[in-house]
Short mmCIF file of C-alpha atoms in Angstrom, two decimals:
data_model
loop_
_atom_site.label_atom_id
_atom_site.label_comp_id
_atom_site.label_asym_id
_atom_site.label_seq_id
_atom_site.Cartn_x
_atom_site.Cartn_y
_atom_site.Cartn_z
CA ALA A 1 177.53 76.45 -151.25
CA GLN A 2 178.16 72.87 -151.73
CA ARG A 3 178.18 71.84 -155.47
CA VAL A 4 178.91 68.86 -157.64
CA THR A 5 179.78 69.68 -161.19
CA GLN A 6 179.91 67.27 -164.22
CA PRO A 7 181.04 69.43 -166.98
CA GLU A 8 180.18 67.22 -169.98
CA LYS A 9 176.58 66.27 -170.72
CA LEU A 10 177.68 63.90 -173.28
CA LEU A 11 180.81 62.20 -173.97
CA SER A 12 181.45 59.92 -176.91
CA VAL A 13 184.52 57.70 -177.40
CA PHE A 14 185.54 54.66 -179.38
CA LYS A 15 185.79 51.13 -178.06
CA GLY A 16 189.33 50.73 -176.54
CA ALA A 17 189.97 54.17 -176.05
CA PRO A 18 190.69 55.78 -172.63
CA VAL A 19 187.52 57.42 -171.09
CA GLU A 20 187.54 60.12 -168.30
CA LEU A 21 184.36 61.40 -166.75
CA LYS A 22 184.93 64.50 -165.02
CA CYS A 23 183.58 65.51 -161.63
CA ASN A 24 184.52 68.42 -159.44
CA TYR A 25 182.95 69.30 -156.30
CA SER A 26 182.78 72.41 -154.02
CA TYR A 27 182.92 71.78 -150.28
CA SER A 28 185.23 72.84 -147.59
CA GLY A 29 184.83 70.08 -145.35
CA SER A 30 185.93 66.29 -145.63
CA PRO A 31 183.84 65.07 -148.84
CA GLU A 32 182.63 61.55 -149.39
CA LEU A 33 182.20 61.01 -152.98
CA PHE A 34 180.33 58.46 -155.01
CA TRP A 35 179.83 57.42 -158.65
CA TYR A 36 176.70 55.88 -159.70
CA VAL A 37 175.58 54.51 -162.99
CA GLN A 38 172.30 53.82 -164.98
CA TYR A 39 172.51 51.58 -167.90
CA SER A 40 169.78 51.56 -170.16
CA ARG A 41 166.41 50.41 -168.86
CA GLN A 42 168.22 49.41 -165.63
CA ARG A 43 168.09 50.95 -162.16
CA LEU A 44 170.58 53.56 -160.82
CA GLN A 45 173.26 51.72 -158.83
CA LEU A 46 176.36 52.44 -157.08
CA LEU A 47 179.61 52.10 -159.25
CA LEU A 48 182.41 52.98 -156.64
CA ARG A 49 182.89 55.09 -153.54
CA HIS A 50 186.15 57.13 -152.92
CA ILE A 51 186.97 55.77 -149.61
CA SER A 52 186.87 52.10 -150.83
CA ARG A 53 189.91 52.91 -153.66
CA GLU A 54 188.61 49.89 -155.38
CA SER A 55 188.20 49.22 -159.29
CA ILE A 56 184.69 48.15 -160.52
CA LYS A 57 184.27 46.98 -164.02
CA GLY A 58 187.69 48.64 -164.79
CA PHE A 59 186.71 51.97 -163.57
CA THR A 60 188.83 53.65 -160.95
CA ALA A 61 188.42 57.19 -159.32
CA ASP A 62 190.87 59.05 -157.27
CA LEU A 63 189.85 61.97 -154.78
CA ASN A 64 192.25 64.94 -155.54
CA LYS A 65 191.74 67.42 -152.56
CA GLY A 66 194.02 69.83 -154.27
CA GLU A 67 191.86 70.04 -157.46
CA THR A 68 188.76 69.09 -155.74
CA SER A 69 187.98 66.51 -158.17
CA PHE A 70 186.84 62.96 -158.33
CA HIS A 71 187.10 61.94 -161.94
CA LEU A 72 186.10 58.51 -163.03
CA LYS A 73 188.42 56.81 -165.40
CA LYS A 74 188.84 53.66 -167.41
CA PRO A 75 191.89 52.96 -169.70
CA PHE A 76 190.23 50.84 -172.37
CA ALA A 77 186.38 51.64 -172.89
CA GLN A 78 184.01 48.83 -173.81
CA GLU A 79 180.60 49.15 -175.45
CA GLU A 80 178.88 47.83 -172.32
CA ASP A 81 180.06 50.82 -170.61
CA SER A 82 177.51 53.17 -172.47
CA ALA A 83 175.38 54.45 -169.68
CA MET A 84 174.45 57.58 -167.86
CA TYR A 85 177.14 58.34 -164.77
CA TYR A 86 176.40 60.47 -162.00
CA CYS A 87 178.91 61.82 -159.46
CA ALA A 88 177.56 62.49 -155.84
CA LEU A 89 178.80 64.21 -152.52
CA VAL A 90 177.93 63.46 -149.18
CA TYR A 91 178.65 66.21 -146.76
CA ASN A 92 177.80 67.60 -143.37
CA ALA A 93 174.75 69.72 -142.93
CA GLY A 94 174.59 70.69 -139.16
CA ASN A 95 173.70 67.55 -137.43
CA ASN A 96 172.64 65.98 -140.66
CA ARG A 97 174.54 64.54 -143.57
CA LYS A 98 173.13 65.37 -147.10
CA LEU A 99 173.72 64.20 -150.58
CA ILE A 100 174.16 66.28 -153.72
CA TRP A 101 174.15 65.11 -157.14
CA GLY A 102 175.88 66.18 -160.37
CA LEU A 103 173.66 66.41 -163.43
CA GLY A 104 175.20 63.47 -164.89
CA THR A 105 177.29 62.43 -167.96
CA SER A 106 176.05 60.24 -170.66
CA LEU A 107 178.84 58.06 -171.91
CA ALA A 108 178.39 56.59 -175.58
CA VAL A 109 181.27 54.07 -176.62
CA ASN A 110 181.02 53.61 -180.08
CA PRO A 111 182.05 50.24 -181.94
CA ASP B 1 170.80 42.19 -151.78
CA VAL B 2 168.81 45.28 -151.09
CA LYS B 3 165.34 45.31 -152.92
CA VAL B 4 163.70 48.55 -153.40
CA THR B 5 160.03 48.10 -155.23
CA GLN B 6 158.40 50.71 -156.78
CA SER B 7 154.85 49.85 -157.52
CA SER B 8 154.66 50.65 -161.04
CA ARG B 9 157.09 51.08 -163.98
CA TYR B 10 154.51 53.17 -166.08
CA LEU B 11 151.79 55.18 -165.03
CA VAL B 12 149.31 57.49 -166.99
CA LYS B 13 146.99 59.84 -165.17
CA ARG B 14 144.91 62.95 -166.00
CA THR B 15 145.43 66.49 -164.91
CA GLY B 16 143.93 67.19 -161.52
CA GLU B 17 144.03 63.70 -160.39
CA LYS B 18 145.35 62.59 -157.03
CA VAL B 19 148.29 60.25 -157.62
CA PHE B 20 150.06 57.84 -155.54
CA LEU B 21 153.36 56.26 -155.99
CA GLU B 22 154.44 53.62 -153.54
CA CYS B 23 157.90 52.38 -152.64
CA VAL B 24 158.73 49.36 -150.43
CA GLN B 25 162.32 48.29 -149.39
CA ASP B 26 163.21 45.20 -147.61
CA MET B 27 166.47 45.89 -145.69
CA ASP B 28 165.22 47.81 -142.81
CA HIS B 29 166.80 51.10 -144.14
CA GLU B 30 166.17 54.25 -142.04
CA ASN B 31 166.45 56.62 -144.77
CA MET B 32 164.15 56.73 -147.89
CA PHE B 33 164.12 59.43 -150.79
CA TRP B 34 161.89 60.31 -153.79
CA TYR B 35 163.56 61.90 -156.64
CA ARG B 36 162.48 63.09 -160.09
CA GLN B 37 164.70 62.41 -163.06
CA ASP B 38 164.47 64.63 -166.01
CA PRO B 39 166.84 64.95 -169.02
CA GLY B 40 169.49 67.78 -168.49
CA LEU B 41 168.23 68.17 -164.90
CA GLY B 42 169.55 65.21 -163.37
CA LEU B 43 168.21 63.78 -159.98
CA ARG B 44 166.28 66.34 -157.98
CA LEU B 45 165.34 65.50 -154.55
CA ILE B 46 161.56 65.81 -153.76
CA TYR B 47 161.34 64.56 -150.14
CA PHE B 48 163.19 62.29 -147.93
CA SER B 49 162.49 60.41 -144.64
CA TYR B 50 164.90 59.59 -141.76
CA ASP B 51 162.37 57.44 -139.98
CA VAL B 52 158.81 56.57 -139.68
CA LYS B 53 156.40 59.26 -139.69
CA MET B 54 159.17 61.79 -140.29
CA LYS B 55 159.72 63.72 -143.62
CA GLU B 56 161.80 66.65 -144.78
CA LYS B 57 161.33 68.75 -147.88
CA GLY B 58 164.14 68.20 -150.53
CA ASP B 59 164.70 70.60 -153.36
CA ILE B 60 161.60 70.52 -155.17
CA PRO B 61 158.42 69.61 -152.80
CA GLU B 62 156.06 71.84 -154.36
CA GLY B 63 152.95 69.82 -155.53
CA TYR B 64 154.03 66.82 -153.79
CA SER B 65 153.44 65.20 -150.36
CA VAL B 66 154.72 61.98 -148.83
CA SER B 67 153.81 59.42 -146.19
CA ARG B 68 155.88 57.06 -143.98
CA GLU B 69 153.75 55.11 -141.82
CA LYS B 70 155.82 52.04 -141.77
CA LYS B 71 159.65 51.79 -142.00
CA GLU B 72 159.59 49.84 -145.19
CA ARG B 73 157.07 51.97 -147.18
CA PHE B 74 157.49 55.56 -148.44
CA SER B 75 154.80 56.79 -150.65
CA LEU B 76 154.75 59.87 -152.94
CA ILE B 77 151.59 61.73 -153.22
CA LEU B 78 150.72 64.30 -156.14
CA GLU B 79 148.01 66.13 -154.67
CA SER B 80 146.45 67.54 -157.92
CA ALA B 81 148.70 66.26 -160.78
CA SER B 82 149.72 68.74 -163.57
CA THR B 83 151.55 68.01 -166.78
CA ASN B 84 154.84 69.53 -165.56
CA GLN B 85 154.83 66.57 -163.09
CA THR B 86 155.37 64.22 -165.95
CA SER B 87 158.58 62.61 -165.11
CA MET B 88 160.57 59.57 -164.25
CA TYR B 89 160.28 59.16 -160.44
CA LEU B 90 162.96 57.32 -158.42
CA CYS B 91 162.72 56.07 -155.03
CA ALA B 92 165.90 55.13 -153.08
CA SER B 93 166.75 53.78 -149.60
CA SER B 94 169.88 53.84 -147.20
CA LEU B 95 171.14 53.10 -143.85
CA ARG B 96 171.19 56.29 -141.85
CA LEU B 97 173.83 58.56 -143.47
CA LYS B 98 177.06 57.97 -141.55
CA GLY B 99 180.20 57.05 -143.40
CA ASN B 100 179.85 55.88 -146.87
CA GLN B 101 176.24 54.17 -147.00
CA PRO B 102 175.16 54.26 -150.72
CA GLN B 103 171.72 54.55 -151.62
CA HIS B 104 169.87 51.68 -153.32
CA PHE B 105 167.35 52.67 -156.04
CA GLY B 106 164.03 51.01 -157.35
CA ASP B 107 163.58 50.58 -161.04
CA GLY B 108 161.48 54.08 -161.37
CA THR B 109 158.02 54.90 -162.33
CA ARG B 110 157.66 56.81 -165.55
CA LEU B 111 154.76 58.88 -164.91
CA SER B 112 152.79 60.78 -167.72
CA ILE B 113 150.11 63.35 -166.84
CA LEU B 114 147.78 64.14 -169.65
#
């Protein structure tokens, strides 16, 4: 069955330190992967998608099909990066496409 | 910019009441979704809709129903509210899922059932 695993519920780093939020997926087909972010008291919003290969707010994520991972990375964390991060997978289910969410990782960046 | 509007940010209701949560989007999106968000459980899909008058059950539909009479509006109904339905409810919309169409979320409704 398709699955998205974010192994860390909580990740705490110091400002300026590198940060990596892990996301592993289970899907035999060609995956489409997203990272969403929810800052305190704000709506959940798209951070980045794998097909765009873009860097948003200093974050990047590379799809590694061999390791079935889509880890989110930033070389120097900032306090404003503190938020809840969700990894999501879109997959083919018959004639439909479905989306499945990880349980989320809460990132705390300490001064 | 896509705007997804949920009718209430906070709502307090009593056990047994029928509760309506409303969601409106302004970008002519075909797909609309209702989730509940609970600590440690992430986002769980309640119902979704691919088109007007069309609905499909998500992962946790029990105790809920939905209505999509117009393309822009997707309502979540708690037929007889119970305390275990106290949660944050998120509405989202997207273009029909082809390629990388992201979901756009509302601010959420924090519902408390007493």
